[in-house]
PDB file of C-alpha atoms in Angstrom:
ATOM      1  CA  MET Q  30      39.558 -52.537  45.976  1.00 86.00           C
ATOM      2  CA  LYS Q  31      37.109 -53.919  43.824  1.00 91.00           C
ATOM      3  CA  LEU Q  32      36.324 -52.670  40.495  1.00 93.00           C
ATOM      4  CA  ASN Q  33      33.033 -53.125  38.564  1.00 96.00           C
ATOM      5  CA  ILE Q  34      32.692 -52.066  34.882  1.00 97.00           C
ATOM      6  CA  GLU Q  35      29.279 -51.192  33.721  1.00 97.00           C
ATOM      7  CA  GLN Q  36      28.379 -52.503  30.236  1.00 98.00           C
ATOM      8  CA  LYS Q  37      27.885 -48.751  28.988  1.00 97.00           C
ATOM      9  CA  ALA Q  38      31.590 -47.944  29.847  1.00 97.00           C
ATOM     10  CA  LEU Q  39      32.550 -51.141  27.924  1.00 97.00           C
ATOM     11  CA  ASP Q  40      30.446 -49.952  25.037  1.00 97.00           C
ATOM     12  CA  TYR Q  41      31.739 -46.499  25.184  1.00 97.00           C
ATOM     13  CA  CYS Q  42      35.401 -47.678  25.140  1.00 97.00           C
ATOM     14  CA  LYS Q  43      34.694 -49.941  22.193  1.00 97.00           C
ATOM     15  CA  GLU Q  44      32.881 -47.156  20.365  1.00 96.00           C
ATOM     16  CA  LYS Q  45      36.042 -44.938  20.924  1.00 96.00           C
ATOM     17  CA  ASN Q  46      38.562 -47.644  20.423  1.00 97.00           C
ATOM     18  CA  ILE Q  47      39.871 -47.119  23.927  1.00 97.00           C
ATOM     19  CA  ASP Q  48      41.899 -50.064  25.308  1.00 97.00           C
ATOM     20  CA  THR Q  49      43.887 -48.350  28.200  1.00 98.00           C
ATOM     21  CA  ILE Q  50      42.707 -45.693  30.630  1.00 98.00           C
ATOM     22  CA  THR Q  51      44.095 -43.925  33.873  1.00 97.00           C
ATOM     23  CA  VAL Q  52      42.229 -43.208  36.924  1.00 94.00           C
ATOM     24  CA  SER Q  53      43.691 -40.308  39.074  1.00 91.00           C
ATOM     25  CA  VAL Q  54      42.661 -37.828  41.469  1.00 85.00           C
ATOM     26  CA  VAL Q  55      43.249 -34.110  40.700  1.00 81.00           C
ATOM     27  CA  VAL Q  56      42.823 -31.109  42.912  1.00 74.00           C
ATOM     28  CA  ALA Q  57      39.995 -28.596  41.614  1.00 72.00           C
ATOM     29  CA  GLY Q  58      40.667 -25.363  43.176  1.00 67.00           C
ATOM     30  CA  SER Q  59      38.658 -22.225  43.547  1.00 62.00           C
ATOM     31  CA  CYS Q  60      39.298 -18.601  44.318  1.00 65.00           C
ATOM     32  CA  GLY Q  61      39.967 -17.940  47.978  1.00 63.00           C
ATOM     33  CA  GLY Q  62      39.022 -21.636  48.931  1.00 63.00           C
ATOM     34  CA  GLY Q  63      40.751 -24.844  49.439  1.00 65.00           C
ATOM     35  CA  GLY Q  64      40.851 -27.309  46.669  1.00 67.00           C
ATOM     36  CA  VAL Q  65      38.541 -30.501  46.250  1.00 71.00           C
ATOM     37  CA  ASN Q  66      39.812 -33.804  45.159  1.00 77.00           C
ATOM     38  CA  GLU Q  67      38.111 -35.090  42.039  1.00 81.00           C
ATOM     39  CA  PRO Q  68      38.540 -38.545  40.547  1.00 87.00           C
ATOM     40  CA  VAL Q  69      39.138 -38.276  36.820  1.00 91.00           C
ATOM     41  CA  VAL Q  70      39.510 -41.072  34.021  1.00 95.00           C
ATOM     42  CA  ASN Q  71      41.783 -40.279  31.240  1.00 95.00           C
ATOM     43  CA  LYS Q  72      42.526 -42.240  27.958  1.00 96.00           C
ATOM     44  CA  GLY Q  73      46.006 -43.842  27.751  1.00 96.00           C
ATOM     45  CA  GLU Q  74      48.779 -44.485  30.066  1.00 96.00           C
ATOM     46  CA  PRO Q  75      49.593 -42.480  33.226  1.00 95.00           C
ATOM     47  CA  GLN Q  76      51.356 -39.233  32.369  1.00 92.00           C
ATOM     48  CA  ASP Q  77      52.288 -38.415  36.063  1.00 87.00           C
ATOM     49  CA  ARG Q  78      55.386 -40.122  36.856  1.00 87.00           C
ATOM     50  CA  ARG Q  79      55.155 -38.835  40.595  1.00 90.00           C
ATOM     51  CA  VAL Q  80      52.338 -41.434  41.262  1.00 90.00           C
ATOM     52  CA  SER Q  81      52.993 -45.205  41.602  1.00 93.00           C
ATOM     53  CA  TYR Q  82      50.276 -46.875  39.482  1.00 94.00           C
ATOM     54  CA  GLN Q  83      49.181 -50.385  39.258  1.00 94.00           C
ATOM     55  CA  ARG Q  84      48.093 -51.785  36.038  1.00 95.00           C
ATOM     56  CA  LEU Q  85      44.893 -54.026  36.164  1.00 94.00           C
ATOM     57  CA  GLU Q  86      43.641 -55.839  33.090  1.00 96.00           C
ATOM     58  CA  GLN Q  87      39.799 -56.321  33.091  1.00 95.00           C
ATOM     59  CA  GLU Q  88      37.084 -56.890  30.505  1.00 94.00           C
ATOM     60  CA  GLY Q  89      39.878 -56.297  27.855  1.00 94.00           C
ATOM     61  CA  LEU Q  90      40.845 -52.973  29.334  1.00 97.00           C
ATOM     62  CA  ASN Q  91      44.146 -51.996  30.556  1.00 98.00           C
ATOM     63  CA  ILE Q  92      43.365 -49.828  33.830  1.00 97.00           C
ATOM     64  CA  TYR Q  93      45.967 -47.682  35.628  1.00 96.00           C
ATOM     65  CA  ILE Q  94      45.061 -46.994  39.228  1.00 93.00           C
ATOM     66  CA  PRO Q  95      47.015 -45.310  41.964  1.00 91.00           C
ATOM     67  CA  GLU Q  96      48.540 -47.903  44.366  1.00 91.00           C
ATOM     68  CA  TYR Q  97      47.039 -46.058  47.323  1.00 85.00           C
ATOM     69  CA  ILE Q  98      43.519 -46.653  45.902  1.00 86.00           C
ATOM     70  CA  VAL Q  99      44.201 -50.267  44.873  1.00 82.00           C
ATOM     71  CA  GLU Q 100      45.260 -51.048  48.359  1.00 81.00           C
ATOM     72  CA  SER Q 101      42.155 -49.382  49.959  1.00 82.00           C
ATOM     73  CA  ASP Q 102      38.932 -51.583  50.580  1.00 85.00           C
ATOM     74  CA  GLN Q 103      36.865 -49.434  48.174  1.00 87.00           C
ATOM     75  CA  ASN Q 104      34.249 -50.566  45.672  1.00 91.00           C
ATOM     76  CA  LEU Q 105      34.645 -48.485  42.606  1.00 93.00           C
ATOM     77  CA  THR Q 106      32.348 -48.639  39.380  1.00 96.00           C
ATOM     78  CA  LEU Q 107      33.545 -47.482  35.780  1.00 97.00           C
ATOM     79  CA  THR Q 108      30.694 -45.943  34.229  1.00 97.00           C
ATOM     80  CA  VAL Q 109      29.767 -43.100  31.586  1.00 97.00           C
ATOM     81  CA  LYS Q 110      28.494 -39.831  32.606  1.00 95.00           C
ATOM     82  CA  LYS Q 111      26.821 -37.278  30.326  1.00 93.00           C
ATOM     83  CA  TYR Q 112      27.137 -33.391  30.654  1.00 88.00           C
ATOM     84  CA  LEU Q 113      25.294 -31.482  28.201  1.00 90.00           C
ATOM     85  CA  MET Q 114      26.005 -33.311  25.055  1.00 89.00           C
ATOM     86  CA  VAL Q 115      29.382 -34.985  26.006  1.00 93.00           C
ATOM     87  CA  LYS Q 116      29.979 -38.307  27.318  1.00 95.00           C
ATOM     88  CA  ASN Q 117      32.952 -39.157  29.404  1.00 95.00           C
ATOM     89  CA  LEU Q 118      34.148 -42.240  31.377  1.00 97.00           C
ATOM     90  CA  ALA Q 119      33.816 -41.574  35.103  1.00 96.00           C
ATOM     91  CA  ILE Q 120      34.644 -43.453  38.421  1.00 94.00           C
ATOM     92  CA  GLU Q 121      32.023 -43.733  41.173  1.00 93.00           C
ATOM     93  CA  GLY Q 122      32.715 -44.791  44.734  1.00 90.00           C
ATOM     94  CA  LEU Q 123      36.059 -43.313  45.175  1.00 82.00           C
ATOM     95  CA  GLU Q 124      36.718 -41.585  48.590  1.00 75.00           C
ATOM     96  CA  THR Q 125      38.769 -38.658  47.643  1.00 61.00           C
ATOM     97  CA  LYS Q 126      39.891 -37.885  51.062  1.00 57.00           C
ATOM     98  CA  LEU Q 127      42.770 -40.323  50.629  1.00 45.00           C
TER      99      LEU Q 127
END
């Protein structure tokens, strides 16, 4: 796995005093249908102890990523997405069929 961090993500983390993030995959369900795997980025250390995470340190950030993603050959990008007026960190390039 290769992780690229965009400058706007670093700027966002600095602005919000974020030094630790966790990348995870959650299942977003809908009525009558199967779930869809969605990557999410949360501030802080992992809360789900059922998943094994690996800690990476890059660009001054502590980044926790599930081991099954770290062991893959994916190229990921940490970026900032804006929805309406709200900005959040996001991961691009993650194959969620893992």
